[in-house]
mmCIF file of C-alpha atoms in Angstrom:
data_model
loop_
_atom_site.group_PDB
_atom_site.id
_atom_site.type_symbol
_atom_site.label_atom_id
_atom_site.label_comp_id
_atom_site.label_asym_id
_atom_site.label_seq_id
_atom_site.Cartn_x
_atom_site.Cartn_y
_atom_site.Cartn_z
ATOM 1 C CA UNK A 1 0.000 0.000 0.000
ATOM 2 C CA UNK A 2 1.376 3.266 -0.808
ATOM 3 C CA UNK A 3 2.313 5.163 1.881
ATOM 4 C CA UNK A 4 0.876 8.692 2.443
ATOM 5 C CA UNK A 5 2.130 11.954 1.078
ATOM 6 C CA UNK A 6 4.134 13.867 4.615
ATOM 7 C CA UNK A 7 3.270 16.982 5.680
ATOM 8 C CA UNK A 8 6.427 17.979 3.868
ATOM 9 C CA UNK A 9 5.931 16.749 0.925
ATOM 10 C CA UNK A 10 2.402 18.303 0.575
ATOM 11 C CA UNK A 11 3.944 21.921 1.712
ATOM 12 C CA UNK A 12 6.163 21.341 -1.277
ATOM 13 C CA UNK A 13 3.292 20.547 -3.752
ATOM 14 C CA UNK A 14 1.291 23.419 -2.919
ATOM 15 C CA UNK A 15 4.026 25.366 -3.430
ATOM 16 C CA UNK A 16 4.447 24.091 -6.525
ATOM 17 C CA UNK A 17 0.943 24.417 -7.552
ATOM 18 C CA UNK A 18 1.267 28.055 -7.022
ATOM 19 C CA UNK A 19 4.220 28.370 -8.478
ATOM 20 C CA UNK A 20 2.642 27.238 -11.828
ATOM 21 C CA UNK A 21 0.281 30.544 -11.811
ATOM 22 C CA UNK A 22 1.625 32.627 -14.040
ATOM 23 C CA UNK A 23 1.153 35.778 -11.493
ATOM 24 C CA UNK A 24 2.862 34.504 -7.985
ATOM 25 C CA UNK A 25 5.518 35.931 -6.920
ATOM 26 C CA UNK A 26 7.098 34.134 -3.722
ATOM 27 C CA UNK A 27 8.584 36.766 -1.213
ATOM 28 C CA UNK A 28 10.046 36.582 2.168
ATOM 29 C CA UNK A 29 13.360 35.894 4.126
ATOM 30 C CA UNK A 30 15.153 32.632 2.972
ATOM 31 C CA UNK A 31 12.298 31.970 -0.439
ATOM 32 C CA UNK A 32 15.265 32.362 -2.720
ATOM 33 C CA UNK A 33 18.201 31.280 -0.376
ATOM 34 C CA UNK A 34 18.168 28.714 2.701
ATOM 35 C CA UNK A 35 17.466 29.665 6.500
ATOM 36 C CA UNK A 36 14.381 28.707 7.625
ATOM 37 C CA UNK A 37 12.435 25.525 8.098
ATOM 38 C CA UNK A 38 10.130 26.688 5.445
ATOM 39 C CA UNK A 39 12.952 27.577 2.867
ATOM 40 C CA UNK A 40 12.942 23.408 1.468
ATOM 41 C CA UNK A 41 10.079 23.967 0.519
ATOM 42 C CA UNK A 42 10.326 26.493 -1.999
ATOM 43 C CA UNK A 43 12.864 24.270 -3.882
ATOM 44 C CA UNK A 44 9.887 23.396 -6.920
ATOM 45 C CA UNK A 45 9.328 27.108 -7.849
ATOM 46 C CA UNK A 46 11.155 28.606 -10.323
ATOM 47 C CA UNK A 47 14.063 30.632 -9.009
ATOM 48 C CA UNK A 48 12.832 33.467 -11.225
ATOM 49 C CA UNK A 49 9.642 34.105 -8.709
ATOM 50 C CA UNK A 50 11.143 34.082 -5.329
ATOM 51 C CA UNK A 51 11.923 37.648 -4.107
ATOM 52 C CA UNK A 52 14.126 37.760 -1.505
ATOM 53 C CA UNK A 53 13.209 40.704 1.197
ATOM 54 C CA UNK A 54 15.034 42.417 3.594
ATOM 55 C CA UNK A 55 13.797 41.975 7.185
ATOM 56 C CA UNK A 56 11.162 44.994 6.899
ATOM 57 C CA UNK A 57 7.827 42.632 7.839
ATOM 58 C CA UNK A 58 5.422 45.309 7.146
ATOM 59 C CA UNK A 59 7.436 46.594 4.398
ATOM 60 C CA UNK A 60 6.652 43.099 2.926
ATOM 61 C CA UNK A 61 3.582 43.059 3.572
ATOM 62 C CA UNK A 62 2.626 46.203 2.342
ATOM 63 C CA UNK A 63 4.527 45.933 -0.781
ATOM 64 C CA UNK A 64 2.560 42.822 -1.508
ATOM 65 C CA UNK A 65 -0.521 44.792 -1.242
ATOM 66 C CA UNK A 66 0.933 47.284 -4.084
ATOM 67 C CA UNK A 67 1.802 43.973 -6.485
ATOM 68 C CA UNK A 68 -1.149 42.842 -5.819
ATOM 69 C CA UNK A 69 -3.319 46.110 -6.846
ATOM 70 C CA UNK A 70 -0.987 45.460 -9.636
ATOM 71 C CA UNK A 71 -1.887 41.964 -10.474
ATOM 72 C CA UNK A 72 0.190 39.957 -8.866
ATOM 73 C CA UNK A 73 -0.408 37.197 -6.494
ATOM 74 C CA UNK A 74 2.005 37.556 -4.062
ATOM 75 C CA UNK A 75 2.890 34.609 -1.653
ATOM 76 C CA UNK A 76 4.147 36.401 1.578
ATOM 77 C CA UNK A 77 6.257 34.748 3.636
ATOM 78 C CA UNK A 78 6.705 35.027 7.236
ATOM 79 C CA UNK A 79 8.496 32.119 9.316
ATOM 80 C CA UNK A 80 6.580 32.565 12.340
ATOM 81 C CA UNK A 81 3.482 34.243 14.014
ATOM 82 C CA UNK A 82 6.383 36.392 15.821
ATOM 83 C CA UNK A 83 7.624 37.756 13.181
ATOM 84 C CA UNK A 84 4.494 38.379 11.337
ATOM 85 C CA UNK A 85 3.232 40.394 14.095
ATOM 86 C CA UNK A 86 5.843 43.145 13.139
ATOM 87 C CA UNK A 87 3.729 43.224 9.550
ATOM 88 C CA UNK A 88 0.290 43.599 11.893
ATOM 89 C CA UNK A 89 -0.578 47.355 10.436
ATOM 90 C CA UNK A 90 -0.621 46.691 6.699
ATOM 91 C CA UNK A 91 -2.262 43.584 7.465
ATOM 92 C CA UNK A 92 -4.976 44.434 9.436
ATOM 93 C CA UNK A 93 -5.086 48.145 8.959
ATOM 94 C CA UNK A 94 -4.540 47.516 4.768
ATOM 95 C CA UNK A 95 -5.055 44.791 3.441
ATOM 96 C CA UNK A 96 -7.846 43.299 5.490
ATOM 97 C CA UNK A 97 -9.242 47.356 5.707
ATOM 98 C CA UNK A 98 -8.707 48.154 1.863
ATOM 99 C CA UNK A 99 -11.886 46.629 0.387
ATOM 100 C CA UNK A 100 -13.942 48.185 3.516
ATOM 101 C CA UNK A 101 -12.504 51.864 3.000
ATOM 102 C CA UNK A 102 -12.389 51.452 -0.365
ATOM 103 C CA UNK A 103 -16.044 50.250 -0.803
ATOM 104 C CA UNK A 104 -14.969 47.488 -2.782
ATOM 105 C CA UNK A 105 -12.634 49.780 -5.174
ATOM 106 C CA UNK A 106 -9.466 47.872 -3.945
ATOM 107 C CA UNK A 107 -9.483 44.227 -3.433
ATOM 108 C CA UNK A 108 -5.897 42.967 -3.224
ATOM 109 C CA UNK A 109 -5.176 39.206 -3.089
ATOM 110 C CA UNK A 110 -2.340 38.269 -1.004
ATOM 111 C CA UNK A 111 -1.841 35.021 0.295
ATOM 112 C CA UNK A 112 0.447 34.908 3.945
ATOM 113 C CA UNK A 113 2.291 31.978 5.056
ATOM 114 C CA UNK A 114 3.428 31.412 8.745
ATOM 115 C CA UNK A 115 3.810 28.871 11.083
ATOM 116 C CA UNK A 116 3.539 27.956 15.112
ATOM 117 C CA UNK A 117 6.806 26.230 15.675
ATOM 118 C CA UNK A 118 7.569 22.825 17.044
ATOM 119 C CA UNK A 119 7.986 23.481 21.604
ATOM 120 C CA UNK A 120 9.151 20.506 22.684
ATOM 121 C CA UNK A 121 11.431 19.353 23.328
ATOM 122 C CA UNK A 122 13.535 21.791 21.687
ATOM 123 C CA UNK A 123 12.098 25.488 22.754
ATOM 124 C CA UNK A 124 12.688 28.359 20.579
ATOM 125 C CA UNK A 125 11.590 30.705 23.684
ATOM 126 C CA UNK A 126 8.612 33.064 24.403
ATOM 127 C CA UNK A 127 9.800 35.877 21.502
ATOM 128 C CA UNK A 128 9.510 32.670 19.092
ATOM 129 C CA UNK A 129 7.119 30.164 19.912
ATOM 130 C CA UNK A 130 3.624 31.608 19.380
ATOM 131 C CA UNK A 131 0.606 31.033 17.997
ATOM 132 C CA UNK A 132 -1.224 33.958 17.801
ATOM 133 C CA UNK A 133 -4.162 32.253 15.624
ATOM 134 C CA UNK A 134 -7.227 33.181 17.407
ATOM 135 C CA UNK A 135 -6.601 36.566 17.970
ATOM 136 C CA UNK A 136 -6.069 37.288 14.336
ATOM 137 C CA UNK A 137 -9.122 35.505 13.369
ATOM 138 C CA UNK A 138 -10.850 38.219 15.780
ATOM 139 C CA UNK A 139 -8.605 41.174 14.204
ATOM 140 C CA UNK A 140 -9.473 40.262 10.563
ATOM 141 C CA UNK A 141 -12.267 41.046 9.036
ATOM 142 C CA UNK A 142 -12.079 40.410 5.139
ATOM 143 C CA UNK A 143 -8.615 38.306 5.126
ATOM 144 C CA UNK A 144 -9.628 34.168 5.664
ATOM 145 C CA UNK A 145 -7.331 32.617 8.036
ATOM 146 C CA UNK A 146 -7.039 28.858 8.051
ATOM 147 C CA UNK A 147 -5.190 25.898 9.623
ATOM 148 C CA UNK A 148 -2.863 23.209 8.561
ATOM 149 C CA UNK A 149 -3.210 20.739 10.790
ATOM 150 C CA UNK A 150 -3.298 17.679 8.860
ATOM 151 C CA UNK A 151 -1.108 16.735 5.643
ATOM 152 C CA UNK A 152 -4.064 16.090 3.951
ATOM 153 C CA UNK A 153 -5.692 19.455 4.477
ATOM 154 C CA UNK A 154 -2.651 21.446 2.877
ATOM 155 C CA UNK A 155 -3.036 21.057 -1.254
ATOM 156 C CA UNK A 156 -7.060 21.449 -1.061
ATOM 157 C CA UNK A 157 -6.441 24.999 1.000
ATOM 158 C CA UNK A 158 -4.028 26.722 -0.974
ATOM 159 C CA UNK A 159 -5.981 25.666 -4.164
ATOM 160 C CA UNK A 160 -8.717 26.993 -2.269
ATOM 161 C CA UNK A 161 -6.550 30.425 -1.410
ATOM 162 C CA UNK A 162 -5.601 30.344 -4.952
ATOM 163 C CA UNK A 163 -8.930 30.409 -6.272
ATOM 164 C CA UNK A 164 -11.090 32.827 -3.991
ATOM 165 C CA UNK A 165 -11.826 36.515 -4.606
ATOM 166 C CA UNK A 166 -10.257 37.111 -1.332
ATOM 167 C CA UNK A 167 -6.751 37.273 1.106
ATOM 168 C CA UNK A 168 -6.278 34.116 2.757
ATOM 169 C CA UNK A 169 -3.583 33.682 5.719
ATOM 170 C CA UNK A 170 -2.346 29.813 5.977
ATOM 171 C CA UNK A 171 -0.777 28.897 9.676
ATOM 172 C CA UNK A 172 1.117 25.395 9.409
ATOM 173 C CA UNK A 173 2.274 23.539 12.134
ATOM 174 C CA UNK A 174 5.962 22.844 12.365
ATOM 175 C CA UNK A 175 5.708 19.858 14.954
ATOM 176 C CA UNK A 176 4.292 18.183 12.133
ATOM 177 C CA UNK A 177 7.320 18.147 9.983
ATOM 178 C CA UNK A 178 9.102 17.038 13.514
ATOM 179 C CA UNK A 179 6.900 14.268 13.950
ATOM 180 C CA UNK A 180 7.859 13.083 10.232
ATOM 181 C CA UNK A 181 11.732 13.531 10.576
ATOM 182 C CA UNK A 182 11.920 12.608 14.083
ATOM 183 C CA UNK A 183 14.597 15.188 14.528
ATOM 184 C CA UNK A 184 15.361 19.093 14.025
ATOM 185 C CA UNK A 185 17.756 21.010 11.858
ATOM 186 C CA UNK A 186 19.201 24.036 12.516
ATOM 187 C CA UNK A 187 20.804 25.002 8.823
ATOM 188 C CA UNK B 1 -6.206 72.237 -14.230
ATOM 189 C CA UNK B 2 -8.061 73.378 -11.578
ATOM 190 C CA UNK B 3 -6.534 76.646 -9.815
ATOM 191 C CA UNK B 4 -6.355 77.689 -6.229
ATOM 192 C CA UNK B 5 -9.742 79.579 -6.189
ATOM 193 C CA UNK B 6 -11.366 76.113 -7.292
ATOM 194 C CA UNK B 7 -9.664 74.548 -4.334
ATOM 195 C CA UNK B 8 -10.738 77.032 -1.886
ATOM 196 C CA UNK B 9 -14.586 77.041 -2.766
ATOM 197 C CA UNK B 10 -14.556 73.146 -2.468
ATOM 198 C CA UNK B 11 -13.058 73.211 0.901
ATOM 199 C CA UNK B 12 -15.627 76.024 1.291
ATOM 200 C CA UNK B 13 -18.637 74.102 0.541
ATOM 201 C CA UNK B 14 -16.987 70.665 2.568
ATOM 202 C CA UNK B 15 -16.748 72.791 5.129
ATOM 203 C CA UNK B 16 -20.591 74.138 5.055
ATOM 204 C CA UNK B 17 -21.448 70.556 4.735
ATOM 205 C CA UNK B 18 -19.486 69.680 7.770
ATOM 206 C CA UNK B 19 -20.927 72.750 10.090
ATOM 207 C CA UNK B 20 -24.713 71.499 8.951
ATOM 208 C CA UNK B 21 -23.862 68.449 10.346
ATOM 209 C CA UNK B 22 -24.334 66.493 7.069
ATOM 210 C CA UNK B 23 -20.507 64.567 7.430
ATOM 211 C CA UNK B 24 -21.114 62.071 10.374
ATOM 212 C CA UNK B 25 -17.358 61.430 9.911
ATOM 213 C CA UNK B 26 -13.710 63.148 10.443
ATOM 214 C CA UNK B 27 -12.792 65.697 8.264
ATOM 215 C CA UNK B 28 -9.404 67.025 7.831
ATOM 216 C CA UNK B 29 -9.334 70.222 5.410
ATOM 217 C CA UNK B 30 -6.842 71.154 3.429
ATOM 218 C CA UNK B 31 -5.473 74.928 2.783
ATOM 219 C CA UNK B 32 -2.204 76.939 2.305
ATOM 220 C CA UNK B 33 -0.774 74.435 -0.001
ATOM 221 C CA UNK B 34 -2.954 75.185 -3.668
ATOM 222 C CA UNK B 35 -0.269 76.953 -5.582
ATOM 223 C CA UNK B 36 2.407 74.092 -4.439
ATOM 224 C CA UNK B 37 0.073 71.407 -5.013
ATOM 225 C CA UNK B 38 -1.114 72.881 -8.783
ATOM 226 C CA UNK B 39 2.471 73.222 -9.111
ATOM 227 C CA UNK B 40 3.533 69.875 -8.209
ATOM 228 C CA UNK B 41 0.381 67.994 -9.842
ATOM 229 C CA UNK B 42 1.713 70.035 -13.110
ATOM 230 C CA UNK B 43 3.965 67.045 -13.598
ATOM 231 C CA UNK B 44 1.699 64.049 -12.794
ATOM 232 C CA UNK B 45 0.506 62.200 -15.486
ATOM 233 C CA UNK B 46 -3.502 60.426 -15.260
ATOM 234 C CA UNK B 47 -1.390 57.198 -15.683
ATOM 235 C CA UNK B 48 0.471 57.626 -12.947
ATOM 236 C CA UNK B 49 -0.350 56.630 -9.077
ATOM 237 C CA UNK B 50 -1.175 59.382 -6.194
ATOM 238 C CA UNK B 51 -0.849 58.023 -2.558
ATOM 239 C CA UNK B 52 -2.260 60.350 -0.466
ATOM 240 C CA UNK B 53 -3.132 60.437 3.578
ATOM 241 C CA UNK B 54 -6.155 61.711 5.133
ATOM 242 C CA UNK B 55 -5.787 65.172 3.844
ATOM 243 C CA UNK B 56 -6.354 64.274 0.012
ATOM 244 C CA UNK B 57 -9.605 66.447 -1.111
ATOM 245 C CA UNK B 58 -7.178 68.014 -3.139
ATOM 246 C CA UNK B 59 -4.977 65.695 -4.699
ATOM 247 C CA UNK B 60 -8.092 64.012 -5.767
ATOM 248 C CA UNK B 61 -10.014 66.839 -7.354
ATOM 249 C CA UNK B 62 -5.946 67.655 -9.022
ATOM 250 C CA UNK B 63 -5.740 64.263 -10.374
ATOM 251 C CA UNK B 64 -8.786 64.444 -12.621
ATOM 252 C CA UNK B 65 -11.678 63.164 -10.049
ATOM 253 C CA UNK B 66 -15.025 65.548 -10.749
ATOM 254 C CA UNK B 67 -15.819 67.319 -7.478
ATOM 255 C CA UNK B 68 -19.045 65.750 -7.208
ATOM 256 C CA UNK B 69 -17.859 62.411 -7.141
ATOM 257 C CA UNK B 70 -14.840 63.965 -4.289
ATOM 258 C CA UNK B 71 -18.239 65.532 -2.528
ATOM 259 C CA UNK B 72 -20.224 62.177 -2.811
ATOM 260 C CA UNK B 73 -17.419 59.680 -1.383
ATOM 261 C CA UNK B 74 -16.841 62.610 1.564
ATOM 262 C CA UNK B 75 -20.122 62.788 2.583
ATOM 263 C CA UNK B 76 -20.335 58.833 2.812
ATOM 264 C CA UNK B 77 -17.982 59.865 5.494
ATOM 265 C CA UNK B 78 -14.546 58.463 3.503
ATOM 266 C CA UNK B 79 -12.691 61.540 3.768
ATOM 267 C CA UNK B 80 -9.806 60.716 5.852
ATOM 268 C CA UNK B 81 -9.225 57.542 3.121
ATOM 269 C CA UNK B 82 -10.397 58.554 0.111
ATOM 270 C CA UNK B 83 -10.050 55.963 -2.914
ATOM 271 C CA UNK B 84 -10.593 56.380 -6.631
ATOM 272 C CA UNK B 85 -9.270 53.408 -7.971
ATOM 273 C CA UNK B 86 -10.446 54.947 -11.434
ATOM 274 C CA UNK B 87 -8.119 57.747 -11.261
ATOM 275 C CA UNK B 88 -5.428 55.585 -9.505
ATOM 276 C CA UNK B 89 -5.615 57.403 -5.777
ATOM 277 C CA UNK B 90 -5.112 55.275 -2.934
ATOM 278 C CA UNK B 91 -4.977 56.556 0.758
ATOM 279 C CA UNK B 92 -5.086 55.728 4.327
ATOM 280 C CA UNK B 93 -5.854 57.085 7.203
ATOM 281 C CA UNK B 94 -2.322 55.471 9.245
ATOM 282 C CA UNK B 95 0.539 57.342 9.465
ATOM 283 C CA UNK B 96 2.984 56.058 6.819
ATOM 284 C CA UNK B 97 0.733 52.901 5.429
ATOM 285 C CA UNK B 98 0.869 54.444 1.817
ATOM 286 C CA UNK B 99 4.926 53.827 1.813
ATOM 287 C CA UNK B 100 5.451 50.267 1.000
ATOM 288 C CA UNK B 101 2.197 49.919 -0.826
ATOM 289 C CA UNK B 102 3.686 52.527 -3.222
ATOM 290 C CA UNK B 103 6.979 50.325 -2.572
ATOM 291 C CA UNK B 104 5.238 47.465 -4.500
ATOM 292 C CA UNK B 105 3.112 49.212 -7.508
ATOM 293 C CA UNK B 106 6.343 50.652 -7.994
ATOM 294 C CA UNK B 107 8.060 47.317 -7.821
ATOM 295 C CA UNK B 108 5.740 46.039 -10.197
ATOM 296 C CA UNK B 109 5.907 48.951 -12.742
ATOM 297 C CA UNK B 110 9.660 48.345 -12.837
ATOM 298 C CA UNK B 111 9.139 44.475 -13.131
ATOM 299 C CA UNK B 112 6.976 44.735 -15.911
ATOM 300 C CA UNK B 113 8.829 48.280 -17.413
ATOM 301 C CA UNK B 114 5.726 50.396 -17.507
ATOM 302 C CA UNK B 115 5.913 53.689 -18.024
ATOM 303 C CA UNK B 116 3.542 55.412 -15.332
ATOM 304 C CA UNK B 117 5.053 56.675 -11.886
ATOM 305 C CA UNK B 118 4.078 56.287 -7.957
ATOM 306 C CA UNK B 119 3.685 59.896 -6.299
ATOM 307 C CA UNK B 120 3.548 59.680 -2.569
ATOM 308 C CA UNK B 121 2.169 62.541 -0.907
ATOM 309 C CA UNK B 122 3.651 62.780 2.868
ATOM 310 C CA UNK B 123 3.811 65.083 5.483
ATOM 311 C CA UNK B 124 6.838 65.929 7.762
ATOM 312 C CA UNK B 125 6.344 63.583 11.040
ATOM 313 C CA UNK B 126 5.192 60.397 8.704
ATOM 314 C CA UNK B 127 8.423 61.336 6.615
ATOM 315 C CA UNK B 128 10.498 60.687 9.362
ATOM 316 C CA UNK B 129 8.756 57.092 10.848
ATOM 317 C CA UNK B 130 10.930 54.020 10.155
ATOM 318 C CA UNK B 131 8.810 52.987 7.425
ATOM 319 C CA UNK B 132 9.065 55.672 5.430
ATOM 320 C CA UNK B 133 12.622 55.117 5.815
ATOM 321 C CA UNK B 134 12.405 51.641 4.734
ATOM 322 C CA UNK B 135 10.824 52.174 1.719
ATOM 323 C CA UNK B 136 12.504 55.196 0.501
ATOM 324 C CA UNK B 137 15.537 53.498 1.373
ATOM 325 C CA UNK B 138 14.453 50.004 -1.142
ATOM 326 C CA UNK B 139 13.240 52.337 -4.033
ATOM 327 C CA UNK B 140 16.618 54.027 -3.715
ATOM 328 C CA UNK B 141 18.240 50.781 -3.655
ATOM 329 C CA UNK B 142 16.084 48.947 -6.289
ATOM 330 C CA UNK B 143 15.763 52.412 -8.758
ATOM 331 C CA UNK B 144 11.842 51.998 -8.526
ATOM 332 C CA UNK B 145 10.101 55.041 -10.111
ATOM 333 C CA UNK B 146 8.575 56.429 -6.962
ATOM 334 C CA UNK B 147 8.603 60.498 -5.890
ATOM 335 C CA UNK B 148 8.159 61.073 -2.605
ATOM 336 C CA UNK B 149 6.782 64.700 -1.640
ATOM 337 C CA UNK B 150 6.603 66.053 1.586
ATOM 338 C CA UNK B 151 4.372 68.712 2.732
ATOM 339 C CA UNK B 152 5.974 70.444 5.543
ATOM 340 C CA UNK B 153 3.848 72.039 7.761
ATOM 341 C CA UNK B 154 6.156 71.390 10.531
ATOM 342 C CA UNK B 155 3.577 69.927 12.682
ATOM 343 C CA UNK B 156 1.719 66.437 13.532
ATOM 344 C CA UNK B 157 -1.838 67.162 14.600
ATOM 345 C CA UNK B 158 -0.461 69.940 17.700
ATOM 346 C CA UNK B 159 3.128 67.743 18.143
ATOM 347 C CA UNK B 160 6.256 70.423 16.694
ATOM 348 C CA UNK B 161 8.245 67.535 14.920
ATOM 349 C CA UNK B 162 11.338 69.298 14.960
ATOM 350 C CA UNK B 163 11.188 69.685 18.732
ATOM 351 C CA UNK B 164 10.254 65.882 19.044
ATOM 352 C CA UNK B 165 12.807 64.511 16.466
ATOM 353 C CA UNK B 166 15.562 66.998 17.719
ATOM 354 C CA UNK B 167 17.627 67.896 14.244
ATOM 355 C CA UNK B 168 15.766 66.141 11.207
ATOM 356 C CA UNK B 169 19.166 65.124 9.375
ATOM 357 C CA UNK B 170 21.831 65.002 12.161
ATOM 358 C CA UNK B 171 25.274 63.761 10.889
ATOM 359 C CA UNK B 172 25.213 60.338 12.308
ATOM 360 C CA UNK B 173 28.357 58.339 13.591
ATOM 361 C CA UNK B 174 27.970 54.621 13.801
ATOM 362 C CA UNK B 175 30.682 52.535 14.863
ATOM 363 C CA UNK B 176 30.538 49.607 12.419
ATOM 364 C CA UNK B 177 33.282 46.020 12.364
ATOM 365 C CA UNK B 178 33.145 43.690 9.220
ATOM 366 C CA UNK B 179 33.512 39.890 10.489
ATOM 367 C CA UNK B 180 32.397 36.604 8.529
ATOM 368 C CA UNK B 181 30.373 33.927 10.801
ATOM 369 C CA UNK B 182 31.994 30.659 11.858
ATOM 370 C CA UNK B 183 28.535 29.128 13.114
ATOM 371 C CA UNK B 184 25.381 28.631 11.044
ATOM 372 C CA UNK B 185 22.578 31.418 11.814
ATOM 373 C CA UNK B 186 21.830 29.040 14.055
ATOM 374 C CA UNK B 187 22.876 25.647 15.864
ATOM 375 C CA UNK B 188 26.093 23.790 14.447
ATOM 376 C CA UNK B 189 24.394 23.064 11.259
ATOM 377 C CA UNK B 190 24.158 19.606 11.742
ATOM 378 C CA UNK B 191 20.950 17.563 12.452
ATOM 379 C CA UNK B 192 20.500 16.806 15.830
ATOM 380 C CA UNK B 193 18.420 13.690 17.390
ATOM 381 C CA UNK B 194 16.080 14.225 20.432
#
């Protein structure tokens, strides 16, 4: 029986699958070089749409709102919830608040990537480990936010991102890919 | 083009509008800065992008948007974010969030080698916040066809920004050592079982 796809391996394909739209653009720390847990899975995109950004979160973030008024679909890439929090004005203020201010005028599409890292045993600390979900989901008004919590649940929800008329933030879980390597790395 | 009589009256009648009670909704009026604004608007092309902040009645009604449509979205109580994507006007209503969403229609104008420009309308205390830094400092770096414009009027709501900031453009010594890394960013680099 074939075994099933990891929660790896489906990160990759998703990022794949949106690296086949002709409009993505992958931005971010470590998209076009390595650093990050995340950064592997970049490695089926073409080299030509991964933007690498200096550490400026809401910078990013904001600029993604500008390609995407542009159209672009921007893939913006944070590592974890603690870092995105430093992009929390254009996302909430901008991005979610642009199609509300705007009365519809503005709609930019922007899909966010983060992650709640693995805790234990290895602890990256209170200024890394956070998962700052719920309270997002409260903040947001317009942007979707959903959950990777299963391997399975990955490919269907980007495709789903891909498709909609709307932002949509994707939050994986990075005990997962522990769970499937049995080990960390620290590159 | 519009002149600085036209400007006047429209703030004119906002303002009547406003004192009837008829805006349920902040208002911040413009005035002082027609002639530099006709002047500056002189080279702005309908192509191009305006990013404005919540003082825009007049960079909208200078970038080709018809008054009444200006009046229409102000009295829906929009004012302080006014957005025409028809005319290519984006604002907000947060100190400095136009910066790197100018940042990345200018991004993608270069990307694609348009020929339109981003005009960023900013006044002197969002001019100095780190963002505006940031991006001025990546479409410096990257040669992205933004102008940034600031409008002076040496004050943030009541705050002096001079007398908050201390000297605007002090000459800055940093002391700075070049070194290259013997460790990964992080751990040894090797996996590690738990």
């Amino acid at each position: 029986m074939p075994s099933q796809p990891s929660y790896f391996d489906e990160l990759c394909t998703a990022m794949a699958l949106l690296g086949r739209e002709p409009n993505t653009i992958f931005m971010g720390q470590a998209v076009a070089v390595p650093g990050t847990t995340m950064a592997d899975t970049f490695r089926k995109v073409p080299n030509e749409k991964r933007l690498e950004m200096p550490v400026a979160e809401d910078m990013q973030m904001g600029m993604a709102i500008g390609m995407a008024l542009s159209g672009y679909l921007p893939v913006c890439v944070f590592p974890r919830w603690n870092f995105l929090l430093l992009a929390a004005n254009q996302l909430v203020n901008h991005l979610d608040r642009l199609p509300l201010y705007s009365d519809g005028g503005y709609r930019p599409k922007v899909i966010i990537r983060t992650a709640v890292p693995s805790a234990h045993p290895f602890n990256p600390g209170p200024q890394h480990d956070d998962d700052f979900t719920g309270a997002f989901r409260r903040m947001l008004r317009t942007v979707k936010v959903e959950t990777l919590s299963h391997a399975s649940s990955i490919v269907p929800a980007y495709a789903a991102a891909m498709r909609a008329d709307h932002s949509t933030l994707l939050v994986e879980y990075t005990e997962q890919y522990k769970k499937e390597r049995g080990n960390v790395r620290f590159a | 083009m519009l002149n600085a009589e036209d400007l006047i009256a429209f703030e004119r009648e906002i303002a009547a509008e406003f004192e009837a009670g008829r805006i349920k909704a902040p208002v911040h009026f413009a005035g002082g800065n027609e002639q530099q604004l006709i002047d500056v608007f002189r080279t702005i092309s309908p192509r191009d992008w305006v990013l404005c902040s919540w003082r825009s009645h007049y960079h909208c009604l200078l970038k080709g948007v018809p008054r009444e449509q200006v009046k229409t979205a102000i009295l829906k109580g929009r004012s302080i974010a006014l957005c025409f994507p028809q005319y290519r006007i984006l604002s907000s209503a947060i100190v400095g969030g136009i910066c790197p969403i100018a940042t990345g229609l200018a991004w993608a104008i270069k990307e694609r080698g348009g020929p339109e420009r981003v005009h960023v309308f900013l006044g002197d205390m969002s001019a100095n916040t780190g963002i505006s830094h940031e991006c001025v400092k990546y479409c410096a770096g990257h040669d992205l066809p933004v102008r940034w414009i600031i409008e002076d009027n040496k004050k943030s709501v009541c705050t002096d920004t001079r007398a908050t900031w201390g000297e605007l453009t002090p000459a800055i010594s940093l002391t700075c050592y070049d070194y290259k890394l013997t460790w990964p960013h992080v751990g040894t680099g090797q996996w590690v079982r738990f």
